[in-house]
Amino acid sequence: MAQNTSRGWHFANYGLLGWLETAIKSVGIALGIAAFAAASSDLPLIIGGNPRLGAVILAVLMILLCLAAIAARLQLKDIFAMIYAVANLIGHLALIVALLRAPTQTTLPILFGLAYLAGDAVKLYWLRVSGYTEGGMDAAGMRRLVYSVLGMYAAFVIALVV
């Protein structure tokens, strides 16, 4: 089921598993924003000497993926996917600020990473059963991309735990 990129702006139907993935990752977005809210704005941003610098670096790499997702959603012209991609970027940016302001407060960032791991596990299953592809990528390429993202979120959670 390849996504049609020739039509105008629309709402795509991703089925139950696609929406489940979105819902789980939306919890992650909320956790990133909650982590930001919990980190006092009176605290300075700590880069050098940040005990969670590895997690911050991984989160910055995730931001690059979020930006790539926005570019991909622009090509797909899917209204809901575009809204989600922007919210996803905001959640990740909020998480980075939280990690820079309060690097020892890791509960919400860990839960953020776990939500994204769970969402991507659902996405892998959805890709297998739906055959969904986009951007000229074949089904195996789509799964490889998601495995790469899963590895990044797993490394992020590990960097926060150790």
mmCIF file of C-alpha atoms in Angstrom:
data_model
loop_
_atom_site.group_PDB
_atom_site.id
_atom_site.type_symbol
_atom_site.label_atom_id
_atom_site.label_comp_id
_atom_site.label_asym_id
_atom_site.label_seq_id
_atom_site.Cartn_x
_atom_site.Cartn_y
_atom_site.Cartn_z
ATOM 1 C CA MET A 1 0.000 0.000 0.000
ATOM 2 C CA ALA A 2 2.124 2.876 -1.240
ATOM 3 C CA GLN A 3 1.061 6.366 -0.245
ATOM 4 C CA ASN A 4 -0.137 8.519 -3.169
ATOM 5 C CA THR A 5 1.766 11.823 -3.237
ATOM 6 C CA SER A 6 0.107 13.299 -6.332
ATOM 7 C CA ARG A 7 -3.143 14.430 -4.721
ATOM 8 C CA GLY A 8 -3.747 17.608 -2.744
ATOM 9 C CA TRP A 9 -3.920 18.012 1.007
ATOM 10 C CA HIS A 10 -6.036 15.270 2.564
ATOM 11 C CA PHE A 11 -6.600 13.089 5.630
ATOM 12 C CA ALA A 12 -5.087 9.618 5.136
ATOM 13 C CA ASN A 13 -6.476 6.530 6.819
ATOM 14 C CA TYR A 14 -3.756 4.520 8.530
ATOM 15 C CA GLY A 15 -6.028 1.962 10.165
ATOM 16 C CA LEU A 16 -6.205 0.903 13.795
ATOM 17 C CA LEU A 17 -2.506 0.103 14.184
ATOM 18 C CA GLY A 18 -1.424 3.379 12.609
ATOM 19 C CA TRP A 19 -3.670 5.303 14.990
ATOM 20 C CA LEU A 20 -2.474 3.193 17.937
ATOM 21 C CA GLU A 21 1.126 4.113 17.093
ATOM 22 C CA THR A 22 0.125 7.772 16.906
ATOM 23 C CA ALA A 23 -1.700 7.596 20.246
ATOM 24 C CA ILE A 24 1.242 5.957 22.028
ATOM 25 C CA LYS A 25 3.727 8.455 20.630
ATOM 26 C CA SER A 26 1.333 11.287 21.534
ATOM 27 C CA VAL A 27 1.738 10.162 25.144
ATOM 28 C CA GLY A 28 5.486 10.538 24.560
ATOM 29 C CA ILE A 29 4.957 14.056 23.219
ATOM 30 C CA ALA A 30 2.942 14.926 26.338
ATOM 31 C CA LEU A 31 5.728 13.481 28.521
ATOM 32 C CA GLY A 32 8.329 15.633 26.739
ATOM 33 C CA ILE A 33 6.229 18.724 27.353
ATOM 34 C CA ALA A 34 5.631 17.665 30.961
ATOM 35 C CA ALA A 35 9.394 17.256 31.459
ATOM 36 C CA PHE A 36 9.859 20.778 30.102
ATOM 37 C CA ALA A 37 7.177 22.118 32.463
ATOM 38 C CA ALA A 38 8.761 20.320 35.417
ATOM 39 C CA ALA A 39 12.206 21.800 34.724
ATOM 40 C CA SER A 40 12.298 25.194 36.392
ATOM 41 C CA SER A 41 12.829 28.084 34.012
ATOM 42 C CA ASP A 42 15.082 29.593 36.712
ATOM 43 C CA LEU A 43 17.662 26.887 36.059
ATOM 44 C CA PRO A 44 20.400 27.586 33.517
ATOM 45 C CA LEU A 45 20.882 25.389 30.473
ATOM 46 C CA ILE A 46 23.749 23.014 31.261
ATOM 47 C CA ILE A 47 25.708 21.743 28.293
ATOM 48 C CA GLY A 48 29.302 21.338 29.468
ATOM 49 C CA GLY A 49 29.351 19.096 32.513
ATOM 50 C CA ASN A 50 25.832 17.827 31.837
ATOM 51 C CA PRO A 51 25.686 14.297 33.282
ATOM 52 C CA ARG A 52 23.151 13.359 30.584
ATOM 53 C CA LEU A 53 25.071 14.793 27.629
ATOM 54 C CA GLY A 54 24.885 11.486 25.735
ATOM 55 C CA ALA A 55 21.096 11.542 25.984
ATOM 56 C CA VAL A 56 21.052 15.192 24.910
ATOM 57 C CA ILE A 57 23.145 14.399 21.836
ATOM 58 C CA LEU A 58 20.800 11.541 20.930
ATOM 59 C CA ALA A 59 17.811 13.859 21.434
ATOM 60 C CA VAL A 60 19.390 16.374 19.050
ATOM 61 C CA LEU A 61 19.746 13.587 16.473
ATOM 62 C CA MET A 62 16.070 12.793 17.042
ATOM 63 C CA ILE A 63 15.289 16.442 16.245
ATOM 64 C CA LEU A 64 16.932 15.941 12.860
ATOM 65 C CA LEU A 65 14.638 12.960 12.278
ATOM 66 C CA CYS A 66 11.659 15.094 13.302
ATOM 67 C CA LEU A 67 12.661 17.718 10.738
ATOM 68 C CA ALA A 68 13.015 15.032 8.072
ATOM 69 C CA ALA A 69 9.553 13.749 9.020
ATOM 70 C CA ILE A 70 8.096 17.218 8.540
ATOM 71 C CA ALA A 71 9.662 17.395 5.077
ATOM 72 C CA ALA A 72 8.236 13.960 4.239
ATOM 73 C CA ARG A 73 4.775 14.954 5.498
ATOM 74 C CA LEU A 74 4.891 18.046 3.301
ATOM 75 C CA GLN A 75 5.389 15.773 0.299
ATOM 76 C CA LEU A 76 2.564 13.442 1.390
ATOM 77 C CA LYS A 77 0.208 16.380 1.954
ATOM 78 C CA ASP A 78 -1.480 14.512 4.804
ATOM 79 C CA ILE A 79 -3.048 17.093 7.110
ATOM 80 C CA PHE A 80 -3.154 15.016 10.287
ATOM 81 C CA ALA A 81 0.345 13.608 9.737
ATOM 82 C CA MET A 82 1.658 17.163 9.320
ATOM 83 C CA ILE A 83 -0.016 18.319 12.533
ATOM 84 C CA TYR A 84 1.399 15.280 14.341
ATOM 85 C CA ALA A 85 4.895 15.867 12.889
ATOM 86 C CA VAL A 86 4.928 19.447 14.189
ATOM 87 C CA ALA A 87 3.670 18.321 17.623
ATOM 88 C CA ASN A 88 6.345 15.617 17.580
ATOM 89 C CA LEU A 89 9.027 18.249 16.941
ATOM 90 C CA ILE A 90 7.676 20.408 19.789
ATOM 91 C CA GLY A 91 7.711 17.432 22.181
ATOM 92 C CA HIS A 92 11.312 16.626 21.286
ATOM 93 C CA LEU A 93 12.430 20.254 21.610
ATOM 94 C CA ALA A 94 10.715 20.465 25.010
ATOM 95 C CA LEU A 95 12.510 17.291 26.076
ATOM 96 C CA ILE A 96 15.922 18.692 25.098
ATOM 97 C CA VAL A 97 15.349 21.871 27.089
ATOM 98 C CA ALA A 98 14.256 19.759 30.080
ATOM 99 C CA LEU A 99 17.421 17.647 29.818
ATOM 100 C CA LEU A 100 19.558 20.770 29.641
ATOM 101 C CA ARG A 101 17.824 22.484 32.568
ATOM 102 C CA ALA A 102 17.331 19.540 34.913
ATOM 103 C CA PRO A 103 19.638 16.706 33.821
ATOM 104 C CA THR A 104 19.126 14.750 37.044
ATOM 105 C CA GLN A 105 15.343 14.608 36.625
ATOM 106 C CA THR A 106 15.159 11.601 34.336
ATOM 107 C CA THR A 107 11.825 9.912 35.085
ATOM 108 C CA LEU A 108 9.772 11.815 32.505
ATOM 109 C CA PRO A 109 12.496 11.633 29.823
ATOM 110 C CA ILE A 110 12.812 7.863 30.382
ATOM 111 C CA LEU A 111 9.040 7.470 30.063
ATOM 112 C CA PHE A 112 9.211 9.623 26.907
ATOM 113 C CA GLY A 113 11.744 7.221 25.396
ATOM 114 C CA LEU A 114 9.754 4.164 26.442
ATOM 115 C CA ALA A 115 6.595 5.595 24.851
ATOM 116 C CA TYR A 116 8.446 6.081 21.573
ATOM 117 C CA LEU A 117 9.890 2.570 21.788
ATOM 118 C CA ALA A 118 6.383 1.154 22.289
ATOM 119 C CA GLY A 119 4.989 3.297 19.470
ATOM 120 C CA ASP A 120 7.691 2.166 17.079
ATOM 121 C CA ALA A 121 7.140 -1.485 18.065
ATOM 122 C CA VAL A 122 3.513 -1.037 17.011
ATOM 123 C CA LYS A 123 4.709 0.704 13.846
ATOM 124 C CA LEU A 124 6.923 -2.255 12.933
ATOM 125 C CA TYR A 125 4.005 -4.648 13.282
ATOM 126 C CA TRP A 126 1.752 -2.278 11.313
ATOM 127 C CA LEU A 127 4.324 -2.038 8.518
ATOM 128 C CA ARG A 128 4.516 -5.829 8.351
ATOM 129 C CA VAL A 129 0.764 -6.379 8.127
ATOM 130 C CA SER A 130 -0.155 -3.369 5.988
ATOM 131 C CA GLY A 131 2.700 -3.263 3.495
ATOM 132 C CA TYR A 132 2.651 0.544 3.818
ATOM 133 C CA THR A 133 5.463 2.381 2.046
ATOM 134 C CA GLU A 134 6.216 5.994 1.246
ATOM 135 C CA GLY A 135 8.876 8.156 -0.323
ATOM 136 C CA GLY A 136 9.840 5.515 -2.860
ATOM 137 C CA MET A 137 11.067 3.194 -0.105
ATOM 138 C CA ASP A 138 10.161 -0.490 -0.232
ATOM 139 C CA ALA A 139 8.614 -2.334 2.729
ATOM 140 C CA ALA A 140 11.960 -3.735 3.900
ATOM 141 C CA GLY A 141 13.510 -0.264 3.751
ATOM 142 C CA MET A 142 10.641 1.138 5.821
ATOM 143 C CA ARG A 143 11.236 -1.527 8.474
ATOM 144 C CA ARG A 144 15.006 -0.905 8.466
ATOM 145 C CA LEU A 145 14.355 2.784 9.061
ATOM 146 C CA VAL A 146 12.075 2.013 12.001
ATOM 147 C CA TYR A 147 14.629 -0.431 13.442
ATOM 148 C CA SER A 148 17.218 2.364 13.260
ATOM 149 C CA VAL A 149 14.878 4.746 15.070
ATOM 150 C CA LEU A 150 14.105 2.056 17.667
ATOM 151 C CA GLY A 151 17.834 1.673 18.266
ATOM 152 C CA MET A 152 18.199 5.409 18.780
ATOM 153 C CA TYR A 153 15.377 5.542 21.346
ATOM 154 C CA ALA A 154 16.744 2.455 23.106
ATOM 155 C CA ALA A 155 20.185 4.104 23.320
ATOM 156 C CA PHE A 156 18.490 7.271 24.619
ATOM 157 C CA VAL A 157 16.751 5.367 27.420
ATOM 158 C CA ILE A 158 19.956 3.507 28.283
ATOM 159 C CA ALA A 159 21.899 6.797 28.380
ATOM 160 C CA LEU A 160 19.390 8.111 30.907
ATOM 161 C CA VAL A 161 19.424 4.994 33.072
ATOM 162 C CA VAL A 162 23.197 4.540 33.370
#
